[in-house]
Structures are given as structure tokens and as C-alpha cells.
Coordinates of C-alpha atoms in Angstrom, one line a residue:
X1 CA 11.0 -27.7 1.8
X2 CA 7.4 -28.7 2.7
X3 CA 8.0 -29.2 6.5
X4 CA 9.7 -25.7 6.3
X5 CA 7.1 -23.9 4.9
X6 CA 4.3 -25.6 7.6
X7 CA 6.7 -25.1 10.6
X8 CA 7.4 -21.1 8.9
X9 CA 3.2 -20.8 8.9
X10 CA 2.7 -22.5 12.1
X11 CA 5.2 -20.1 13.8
X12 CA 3.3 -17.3 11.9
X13 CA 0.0 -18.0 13.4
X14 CA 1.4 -18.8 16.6
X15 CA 3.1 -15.1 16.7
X16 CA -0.4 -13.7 16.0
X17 CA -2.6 -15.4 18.2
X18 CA 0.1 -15.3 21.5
X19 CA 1.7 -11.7 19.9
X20 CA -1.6 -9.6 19.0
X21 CA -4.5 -10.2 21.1
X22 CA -2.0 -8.7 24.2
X23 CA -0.8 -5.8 22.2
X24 CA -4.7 -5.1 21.3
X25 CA -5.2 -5.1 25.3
X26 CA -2.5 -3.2 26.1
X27 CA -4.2 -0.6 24.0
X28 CA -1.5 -0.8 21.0
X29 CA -3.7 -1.8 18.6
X30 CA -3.6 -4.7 16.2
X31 CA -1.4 -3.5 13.3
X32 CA 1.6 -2.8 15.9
X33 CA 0.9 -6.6 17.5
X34 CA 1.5 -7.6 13.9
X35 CA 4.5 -6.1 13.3
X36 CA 6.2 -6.6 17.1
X37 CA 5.3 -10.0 16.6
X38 CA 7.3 -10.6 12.8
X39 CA 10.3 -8.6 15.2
X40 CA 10.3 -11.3 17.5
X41 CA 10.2 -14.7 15.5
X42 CA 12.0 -12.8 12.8
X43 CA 16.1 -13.6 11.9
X44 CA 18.1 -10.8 14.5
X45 CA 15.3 -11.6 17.6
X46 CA 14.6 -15.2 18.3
X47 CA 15.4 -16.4 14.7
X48 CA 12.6 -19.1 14.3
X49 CA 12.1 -17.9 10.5
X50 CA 15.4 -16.8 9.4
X51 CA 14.1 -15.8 5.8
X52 CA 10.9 -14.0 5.4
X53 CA 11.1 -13.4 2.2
X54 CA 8.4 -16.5 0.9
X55 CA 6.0 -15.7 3.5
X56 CA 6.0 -11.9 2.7
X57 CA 5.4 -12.6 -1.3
X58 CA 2.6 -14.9 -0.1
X59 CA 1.2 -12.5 2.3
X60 CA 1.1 -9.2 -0.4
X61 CA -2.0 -10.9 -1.6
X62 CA -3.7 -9.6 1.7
X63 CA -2.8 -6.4 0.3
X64 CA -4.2 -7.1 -3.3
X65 CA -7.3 -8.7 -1.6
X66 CA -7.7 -5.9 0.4
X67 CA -7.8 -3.2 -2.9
X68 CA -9.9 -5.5 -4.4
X69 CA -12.6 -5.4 -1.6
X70 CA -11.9 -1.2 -1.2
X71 CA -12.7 -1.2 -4.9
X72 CA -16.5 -3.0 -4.8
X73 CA -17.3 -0.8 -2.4
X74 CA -17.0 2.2 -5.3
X75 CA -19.6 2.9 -8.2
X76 CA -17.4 3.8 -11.4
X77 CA -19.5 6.7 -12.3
X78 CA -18.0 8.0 -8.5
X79 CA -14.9 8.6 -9.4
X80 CA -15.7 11.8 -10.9
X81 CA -17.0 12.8 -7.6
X82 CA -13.4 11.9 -6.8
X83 CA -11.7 14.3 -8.8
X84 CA -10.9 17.1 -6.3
X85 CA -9.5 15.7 -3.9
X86 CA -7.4 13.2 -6.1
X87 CA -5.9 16.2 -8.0
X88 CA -5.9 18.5 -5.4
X89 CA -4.6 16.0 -2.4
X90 CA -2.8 13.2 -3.9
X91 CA -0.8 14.4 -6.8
X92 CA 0.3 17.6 -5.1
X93 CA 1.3 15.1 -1.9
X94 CA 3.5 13.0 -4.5
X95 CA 5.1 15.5 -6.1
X96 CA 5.9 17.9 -3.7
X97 CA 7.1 15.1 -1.1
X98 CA 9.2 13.8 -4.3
X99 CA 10.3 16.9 -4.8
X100 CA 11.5 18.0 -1.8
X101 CA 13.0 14.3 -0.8
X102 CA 15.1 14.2 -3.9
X103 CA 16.4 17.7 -3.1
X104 CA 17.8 16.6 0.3
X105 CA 19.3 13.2 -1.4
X106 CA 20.8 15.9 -3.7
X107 CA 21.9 18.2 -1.0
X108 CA 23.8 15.3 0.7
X109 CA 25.8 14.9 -2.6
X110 CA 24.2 11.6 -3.7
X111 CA 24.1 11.7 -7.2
X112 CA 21.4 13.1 -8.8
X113 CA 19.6 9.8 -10.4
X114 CA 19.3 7.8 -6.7
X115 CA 18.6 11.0 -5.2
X116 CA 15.6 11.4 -7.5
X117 CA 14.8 7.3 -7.3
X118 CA 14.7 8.3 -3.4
X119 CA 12.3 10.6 -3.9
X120 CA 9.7 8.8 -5.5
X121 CA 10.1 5.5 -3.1
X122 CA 9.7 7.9 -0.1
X123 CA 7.1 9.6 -1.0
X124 CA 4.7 6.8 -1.0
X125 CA 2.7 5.6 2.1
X126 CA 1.3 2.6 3.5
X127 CA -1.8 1.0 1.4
X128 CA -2.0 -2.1 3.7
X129 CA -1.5 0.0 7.3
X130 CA -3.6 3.0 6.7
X131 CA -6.3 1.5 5.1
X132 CA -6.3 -1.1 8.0
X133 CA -6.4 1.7 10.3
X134 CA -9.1 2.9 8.9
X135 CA -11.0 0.6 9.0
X136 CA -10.5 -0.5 12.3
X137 CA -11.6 3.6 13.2
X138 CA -14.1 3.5 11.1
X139 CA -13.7 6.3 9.4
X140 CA -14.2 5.7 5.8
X141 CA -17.1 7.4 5.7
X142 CA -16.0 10.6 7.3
X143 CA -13.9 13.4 4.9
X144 CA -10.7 12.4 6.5
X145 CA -10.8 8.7 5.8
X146 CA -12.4 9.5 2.1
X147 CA -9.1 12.2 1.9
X148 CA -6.5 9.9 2.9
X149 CA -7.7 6.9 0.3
X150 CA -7.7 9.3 -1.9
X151 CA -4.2 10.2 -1.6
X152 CA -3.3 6.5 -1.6
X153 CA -4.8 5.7 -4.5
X154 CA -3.3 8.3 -6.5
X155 CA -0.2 6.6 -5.2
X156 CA -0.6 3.2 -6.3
X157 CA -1.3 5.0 -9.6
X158 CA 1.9 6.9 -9.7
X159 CA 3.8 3.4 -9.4
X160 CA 3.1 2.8 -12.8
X161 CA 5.0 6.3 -13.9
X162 CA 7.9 5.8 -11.3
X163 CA 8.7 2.2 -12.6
X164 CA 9.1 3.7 -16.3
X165 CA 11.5 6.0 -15.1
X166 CA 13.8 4.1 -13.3
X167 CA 15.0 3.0 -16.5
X168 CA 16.5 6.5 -17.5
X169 CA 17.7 7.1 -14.3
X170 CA 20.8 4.2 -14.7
X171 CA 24.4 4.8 -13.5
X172 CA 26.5 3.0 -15.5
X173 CA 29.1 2.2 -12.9
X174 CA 26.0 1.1 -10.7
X175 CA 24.5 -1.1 -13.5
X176 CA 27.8 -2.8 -14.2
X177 CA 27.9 -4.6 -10.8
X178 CA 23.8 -4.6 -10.9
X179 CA 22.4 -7.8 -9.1
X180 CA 20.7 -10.0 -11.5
X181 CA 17.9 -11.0 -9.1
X182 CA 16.5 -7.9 -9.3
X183 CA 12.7 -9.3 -9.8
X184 CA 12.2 -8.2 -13.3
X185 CA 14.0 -4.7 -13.4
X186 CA 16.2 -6.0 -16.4
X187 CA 12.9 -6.5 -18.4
X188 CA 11.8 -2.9 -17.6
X189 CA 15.5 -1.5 -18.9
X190 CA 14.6 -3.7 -21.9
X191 CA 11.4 -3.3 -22.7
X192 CA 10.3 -0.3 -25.4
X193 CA 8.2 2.6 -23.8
X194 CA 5.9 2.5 -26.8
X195 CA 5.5 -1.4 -26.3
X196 CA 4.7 -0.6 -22.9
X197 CA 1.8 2.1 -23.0
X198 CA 0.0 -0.4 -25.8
X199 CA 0.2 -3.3 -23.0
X200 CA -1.2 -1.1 -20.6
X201 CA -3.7 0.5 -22.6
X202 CA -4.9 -3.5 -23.7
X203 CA -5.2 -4.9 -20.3
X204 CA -6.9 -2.2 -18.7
X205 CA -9.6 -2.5 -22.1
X206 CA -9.8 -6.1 -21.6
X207 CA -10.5 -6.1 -17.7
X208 CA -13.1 -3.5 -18.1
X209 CA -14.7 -5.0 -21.6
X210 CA -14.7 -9.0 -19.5
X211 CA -16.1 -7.6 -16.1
X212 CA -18.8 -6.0 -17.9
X213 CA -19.9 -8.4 -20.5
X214 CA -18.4 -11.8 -19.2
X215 CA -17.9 -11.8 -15.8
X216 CA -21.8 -11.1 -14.7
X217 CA -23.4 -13.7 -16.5
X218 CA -20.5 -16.3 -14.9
X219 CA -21.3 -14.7 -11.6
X220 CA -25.4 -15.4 -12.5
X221 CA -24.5 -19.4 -13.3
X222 CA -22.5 -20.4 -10.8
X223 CA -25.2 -18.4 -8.5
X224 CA -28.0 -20.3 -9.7
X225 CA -25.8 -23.6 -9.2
X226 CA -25.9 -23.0 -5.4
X227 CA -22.7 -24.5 -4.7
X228 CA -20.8 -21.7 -2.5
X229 CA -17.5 -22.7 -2.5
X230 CA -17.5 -22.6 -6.3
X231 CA -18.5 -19.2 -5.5
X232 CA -15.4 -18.2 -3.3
X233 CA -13.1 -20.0 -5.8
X234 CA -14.0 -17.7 -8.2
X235 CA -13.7 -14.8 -6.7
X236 CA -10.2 -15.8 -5.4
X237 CA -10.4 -16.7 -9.1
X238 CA -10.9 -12.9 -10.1
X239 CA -8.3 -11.2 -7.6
X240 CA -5.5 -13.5 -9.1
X241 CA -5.9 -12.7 -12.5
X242 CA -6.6 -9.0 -11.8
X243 CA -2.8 -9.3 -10.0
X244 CA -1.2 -11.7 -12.8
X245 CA -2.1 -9.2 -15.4
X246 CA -1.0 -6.6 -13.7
X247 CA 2.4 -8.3 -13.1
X248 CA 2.7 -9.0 -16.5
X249 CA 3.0 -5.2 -17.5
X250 CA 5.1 -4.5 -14.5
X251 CA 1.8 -2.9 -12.6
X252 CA 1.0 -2.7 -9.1
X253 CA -0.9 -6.3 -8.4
X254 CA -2.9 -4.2 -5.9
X255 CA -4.0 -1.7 -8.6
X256 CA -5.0 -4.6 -10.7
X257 CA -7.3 -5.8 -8.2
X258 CA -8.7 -2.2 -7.0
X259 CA -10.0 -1.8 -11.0
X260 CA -11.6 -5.8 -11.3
X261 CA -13.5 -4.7 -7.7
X262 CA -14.3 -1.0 -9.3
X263 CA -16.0 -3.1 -12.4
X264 CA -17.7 -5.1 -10.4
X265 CA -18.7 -2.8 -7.9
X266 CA -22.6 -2.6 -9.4
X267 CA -23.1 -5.9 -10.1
X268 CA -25.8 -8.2 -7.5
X269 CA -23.4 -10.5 -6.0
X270 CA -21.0 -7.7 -4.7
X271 CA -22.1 -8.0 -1.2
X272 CA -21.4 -11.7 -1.7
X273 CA -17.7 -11.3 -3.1
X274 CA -17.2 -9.3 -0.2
X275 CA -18.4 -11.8 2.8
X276 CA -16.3 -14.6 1.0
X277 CA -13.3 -12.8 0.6
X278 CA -12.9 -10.6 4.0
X279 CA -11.5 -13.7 6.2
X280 CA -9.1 -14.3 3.9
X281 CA -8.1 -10.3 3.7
X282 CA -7.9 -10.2 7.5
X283 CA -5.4 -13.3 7.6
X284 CA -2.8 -12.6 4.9
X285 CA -2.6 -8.7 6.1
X286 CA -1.6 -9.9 9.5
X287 CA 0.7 -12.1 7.8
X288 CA 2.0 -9.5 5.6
X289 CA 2.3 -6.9 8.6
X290 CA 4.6 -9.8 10.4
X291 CA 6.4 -10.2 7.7
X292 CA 7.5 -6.5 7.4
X293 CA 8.6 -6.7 11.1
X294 CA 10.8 -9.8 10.1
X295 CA 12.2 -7.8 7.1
X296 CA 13.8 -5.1 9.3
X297 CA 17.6 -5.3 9.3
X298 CA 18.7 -4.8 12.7
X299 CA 22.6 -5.0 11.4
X300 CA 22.4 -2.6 9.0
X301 CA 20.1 -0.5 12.0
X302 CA 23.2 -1.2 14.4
X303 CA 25.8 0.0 12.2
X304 CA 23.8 3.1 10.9
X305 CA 21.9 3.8 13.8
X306 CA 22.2 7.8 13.7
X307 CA 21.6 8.2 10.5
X308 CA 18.7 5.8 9.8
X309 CA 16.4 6.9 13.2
X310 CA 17.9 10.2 11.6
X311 CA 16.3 9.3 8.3
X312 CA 12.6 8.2 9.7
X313 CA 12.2 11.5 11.8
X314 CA 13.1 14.0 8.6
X315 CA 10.5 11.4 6.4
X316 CA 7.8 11.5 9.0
X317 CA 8.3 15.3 9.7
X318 CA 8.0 16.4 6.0
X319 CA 5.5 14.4 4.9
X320 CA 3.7 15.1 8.0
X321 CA 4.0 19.1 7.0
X322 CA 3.5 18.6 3.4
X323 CA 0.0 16.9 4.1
X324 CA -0.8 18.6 7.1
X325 CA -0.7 22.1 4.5
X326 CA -2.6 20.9 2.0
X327 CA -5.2 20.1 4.5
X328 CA -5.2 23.3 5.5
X329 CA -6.0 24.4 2.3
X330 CA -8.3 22.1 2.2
X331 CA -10.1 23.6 5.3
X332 CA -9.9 20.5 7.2
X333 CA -10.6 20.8 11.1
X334 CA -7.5 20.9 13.0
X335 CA -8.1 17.3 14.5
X336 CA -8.6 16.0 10.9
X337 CA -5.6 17.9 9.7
X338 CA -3.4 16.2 12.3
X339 CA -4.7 13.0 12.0
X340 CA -4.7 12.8 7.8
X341 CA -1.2 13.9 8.3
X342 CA -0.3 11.1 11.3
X343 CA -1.6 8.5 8.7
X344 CA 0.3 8.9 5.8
X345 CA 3.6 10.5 7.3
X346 CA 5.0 7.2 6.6
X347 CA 6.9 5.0 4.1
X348 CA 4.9 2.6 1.8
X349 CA 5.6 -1.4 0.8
X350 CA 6.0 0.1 -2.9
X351 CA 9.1 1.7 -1.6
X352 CA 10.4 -1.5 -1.6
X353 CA 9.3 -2.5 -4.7
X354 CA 10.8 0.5 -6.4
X355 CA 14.1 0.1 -4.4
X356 CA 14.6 -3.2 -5.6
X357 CA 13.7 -2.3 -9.6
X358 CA 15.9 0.4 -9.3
X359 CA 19.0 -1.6 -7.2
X360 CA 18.6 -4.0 -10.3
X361 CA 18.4 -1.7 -12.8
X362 CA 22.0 0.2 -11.4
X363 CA 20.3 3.3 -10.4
X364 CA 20.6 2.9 -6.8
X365 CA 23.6 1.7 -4.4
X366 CA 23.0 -1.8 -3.0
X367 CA 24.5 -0.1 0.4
X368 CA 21.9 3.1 0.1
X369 CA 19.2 1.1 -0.4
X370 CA 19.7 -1.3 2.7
X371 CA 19.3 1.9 4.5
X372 CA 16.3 3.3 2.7
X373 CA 14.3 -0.5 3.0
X374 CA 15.3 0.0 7.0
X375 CA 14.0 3.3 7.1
X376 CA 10.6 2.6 5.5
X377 CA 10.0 -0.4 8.0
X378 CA 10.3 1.7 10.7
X379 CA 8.7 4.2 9.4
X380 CA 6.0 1.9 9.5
X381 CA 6.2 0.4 12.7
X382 CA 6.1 4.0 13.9
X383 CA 2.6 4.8 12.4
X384 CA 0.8 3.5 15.1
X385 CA 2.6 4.5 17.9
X386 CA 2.0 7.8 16.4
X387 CA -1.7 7.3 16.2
X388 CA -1.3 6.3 20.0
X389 CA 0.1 9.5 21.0
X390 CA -2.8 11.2 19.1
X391 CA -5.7 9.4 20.3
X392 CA -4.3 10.0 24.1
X393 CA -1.8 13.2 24.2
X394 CA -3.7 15.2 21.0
X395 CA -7.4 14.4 21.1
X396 CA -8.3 15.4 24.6
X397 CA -6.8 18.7 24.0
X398 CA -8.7 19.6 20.9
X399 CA -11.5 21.4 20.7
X400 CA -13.8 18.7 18.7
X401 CA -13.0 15.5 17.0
X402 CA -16.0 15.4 14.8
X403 CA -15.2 17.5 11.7
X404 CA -17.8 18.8 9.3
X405 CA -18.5 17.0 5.8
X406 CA -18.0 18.7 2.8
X407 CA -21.1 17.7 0.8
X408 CA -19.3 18.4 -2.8
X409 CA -16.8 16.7 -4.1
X410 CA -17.0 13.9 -1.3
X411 CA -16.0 10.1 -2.1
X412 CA -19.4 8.2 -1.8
X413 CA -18.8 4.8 -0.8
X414 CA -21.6 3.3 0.2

């Protein structure tokens, strides 16, 4: 078990130091290095890891890590400043996408509960690849990097919601022949409503009451001790909790870690969180990106190949339509409009998540939802292609890249 786990990381890293740096010359960019390179070593290409599926639970926490470093870099107090675009971006982008998703699913005679589950997975995007895109751009700071982490983190939020209603949305011929590895979904069908809104309402009280009153005056000792790698354990220390208790109330992990780095976000030693923690985010995303390439089902893709390409061009083209309009009401410059739209027009590693709670939970055909997990992997391998064509095709044909800043309402991150 041991030697399969080292020879599993070894190919890993091998992947990425042969796989990435060429697709980074050839001009495809990282992210896409990442993910061609988990196609490659993964089970239907060359088959040197036939099952992904430790490596990708073990690489997520580049993702948690990663919400956990967005979050320090925001003062509470600013996300007020946030409101307007999280209300008047994000929600309308989840709802509307939901919406309008579940409505096809509906008009293709699915029944109406995994038309609806359908809906909410799809309607998600990609923390881990538009965030990383982002920051490789460097556009954080501009109105269209603030606009798009805006969106996703009213997405990560609207997890919470989506996994209590899976629960309602059963079909009882479904649940009957319901796998029972299902990663929890039996304790969400279980589990009182009431119960869990007090859970919630206690952990988020207790991570916001211990980062302001006890984590500081740890973080001043083990300062004053001078002994650094005490230093990085604990903040390793921090991100893990922040994703076990969020776990324990059927949470996002990654939201867990977003509010622990929000908390901490004023206190003197956030610059040093950050530079002990950023290697480690860097790794375990490219692991995590690999590992999404190895997850892609190339039999269920060669048996449903119609339908499923079929599938990721109608996602990409309404979510791209839905965000592109609310950009334009949003008086974005048409190269921000396109590219906020480019950026999110694909499916999120939530999806998967919520697939799986709601396969368990007999709300969603095991044979429907091996289509909808292959459809949001591509849909992710497509993002930066996309962002290929735009940078070279789009861009040079626009009038002006540079966009102006809208003063109110802006994110400030600093």
C-alpha cells in the first residue's frame, strides 16, 4: 500500500515537471499542462495510476489552501464593500443558470428532482481553475478579477443550501438501489434540518470567537519562540481544522478555510501565513488539476460521445450568455465582459461533490451522473483553451483591454 502510494506521487510529479513546463512553452498555459498531463498517466491513456481517486482527495487541500490564502488577503469590515456585486453578480448567476439548466433537464423528460439536482451542480464554476488563472493574469486587482471571485464565492456559499436540498429531492425507486458509498449523503437524508442550522450557526461562532481571541496571542508565542517551522505547522495546523469542521456539518472544506483566513486577515503575522503556505498551495493544485484529468471517463465519453461534447457546448454557451448579460448590466467593457464570461462558463469540482451526495441519496441515476461528472471535466479542461482563443483570436480585435475601475462598491484586497 505504501510503495503504491510513493510510485502513484512519483508518477505525479514526474507528469508535472516532464508534462507542464512544455505546455507553458507551447503557450498553453500551466493549468492545461496539469490537466493533459493527469490524461496521460491516468487509467484509459497510459494507465500508470489506474485509480485517482486517493490522490484527488489528497490534492483538494490545494484547493482549501488556496481559499484560505484568497481569504487573508480580505479585511472583514470589506465585505460590505462586497455587497453589490455579490448580490447583484453571483446570486443572479446561480439562480438563473439553475434555473434555466433544470428546465432543459426537464424539457428532455428527466424527472423533475435530477433535473433540478442538475441544475444546481452545473451551475457552479471552477474555484481551483479560475482563481489560478487569475492569478497567473494578475488580475485580482482589476474589476473583472474582483467580479469573477465574487461570483465564486457566492458559489461556494450556495453549496451549503444545495446539499440540504438534495435530501427532498429523493426518488424512491432511485434510493432503493442507492450506493451506500455515497461519502456521507445517507447522514444528510438523516440528519434534522433544525439540527443542522444550530451546527452551522455554532461552528461559524466558534471559528470567528477562537481566531479573534485565541488564535492571535498563539500566533504572538510561537512568534516570539523563533522557531519557523513551528510556525508553518501551525498554520497547516489552522487550514485543517477550518476544513474538518466544515466537514463535520457537511460544509464546503474550502469555505471553512476562506472564513479562518477572512478572521485572520488583520492580524501581524498574515504576511507570514501567507509565505509559509503558498509552496504548498502551488503543489497540491497541480496535483489536484492532474488528478481531474485522470478522473475523466473516456468509456463513458466513447459510448456517449454526441451527447456529452453535446452537453459541454450548451453548459459553456449558457453560462457564457448568462454572465456575459449581467456584465452588461453591469457596464463592464466589452473585453471584460467576454473574458468574466470565458472564465466562469465552466463546470465546478462541487459539481462532483453534489453529484455524488445526490447519486447516494437516490435522487440522481448512477448512469446520468457518469455523464454529468464527464461533462464537467471537460468542461474544465476547455477553460483554458478558451482563454487561448481569447488572448490570441479576441484581444487583438478589441478596441482596449484595459477597462475602467468602478471606484464604489469595488472588492479591496490589498
Amino acid at each position: 500500500m505504501e510503495y503504491g502510494f510513493l510510485f502513484a506521487c512519483f508518477i505525479f510529479l514526474s507528469a508535472a515537471v516532464v508534462v507542464v513546463p512544455i505546455a507553458k512553452f507551447t503557450g498553453l498555459g500551466p493549468v492545461l499542462g496539469y490537466l493533459l498531463a493527469g490524461v496521460l498517466i491516468g487509467p484509459y491513456a497510459l494507465g500508470l495510476v489506474a485509480n485517482p481517486t486517493t490522490i484527488l482527495h489528497f490534492s483538494e487541500f490545494g484547493v482549501v489552501m488556496m481559499l484560505f490564502l484568497i481569504g487573508l488577503e480580505l479585511q472583514p469590515r470589506e465585505f460590505w464593500n462586497m455587497r453589490v456585486r455579490l448580490i447583484g453578480l453571483g446570486l443572479p448567476q446561480v439562480i438563473i443558470s439553475a434555473l434555466l439548466i433544470a428546465g432543459i433537464g426537464v424539457w428532455l423528460n428527466m424527472p423533475w428532482q435530477s433535473a433540478v439536482v442538475m441544475g444546481l451542480g452545473l451551475s457552479l464554476s471552477s474555484t481551483a481553475i479560475v482563481l489560478k488563472i487569475i492569478d497567473e493574469r494578475g488580475i485580482m486587482q482589476r474589476s473583472v478579477g474582483r467580479s469573477a471571485f465574487s461570483v465564486l464565492l457566492v458559489q461556494d456559499v450556495a453549496v451549503i443550501p444545495f446539499l440540504a436540498i438534495i435530501p427532498f429531492l429523493v426518488i424512491p425507486e432511485l434510493a432503493a438501489h442507492a450506493p451506500t458509498d455515497a461519502h456521507g449523503a445517507a447522514d444528510i437524508v438523516e440528519e434534522d434540518g433544525w439540527q443542522t442550522g444550530w451546527r452551522v450557526a455554532a461552528v461559524f461562532a466558534a471559528m470567528y470567537l477562537a481566531g479573534r481571541y485565541l488564535l492571535r496571542p498563539i500566533l504572538r508565542i510561537i512568534a516570539k519562540s523563533g522557531v519557523r517551522e513551528i510556525f508553518t505547522a501551525l498554520a497547516l495546523l489552522l487550514v485543517v481544522a477550518a476544513a474538518l469542521l466544515m466537514e463535520w456539518i457537511n460544509i464546503s472544506p474550502a469555505l471553512g478555510a476562506f472564513m479562518i483566513g477572512v478572521i485572520l486577515a488583520d492580524s501581524e503575522y498574515r504576511h507570514e501565513l501567507e509565505s509559509d503556505l503558498e509552496p504548498f498551495k502551488g503543489l497540491l493544485l497541480g496535483l489536484f488539476f492532474i488528478s481531474v484529468g485522470m478522473s475523466i471517463e473516456f468509456s463513458v465519453l466513447l459510448n456517449n460521445p454526441l451527447p456529452i461534447f453535446g452537453a459541454v457546448i450548451a453548459l459553456a454557451a449558457l453560462k457564457f450568455a448568462v454572465l456575459y448579460g449581467l456584465a452588461v448590466i453591469f457596464k463592464f467593457h466589452i473585453a471584460d465582459r467576454l473574458l468574466f464570461a470565458t472564465l466562469l462558463a465552466q463546470g465546478g469540482e462541487f459539481a462532483f461533490v453534489l453529484f455524488q451526495f445526490a447519486l447516494g441519496a437516490g435522487a440522481l441515476d448512477p448512469q446520468l451522473a457518469s455523464l454529468l461528472n464527464v461533462t464537467v471535466a471537460l468542461s474544465m479542461i476547455i477553460t483554458p483553451i478558451l482563454l487561448i482563443i481569447f488572448d490570441r483570436l479576441v484581444v487583438p480585435n478589441l478596441p482596449s483591454f484595459q477597462s475602467p475601475e468602478r471606484p464604489d462598491h469595488d472588492i479591496s484586497v490589498r
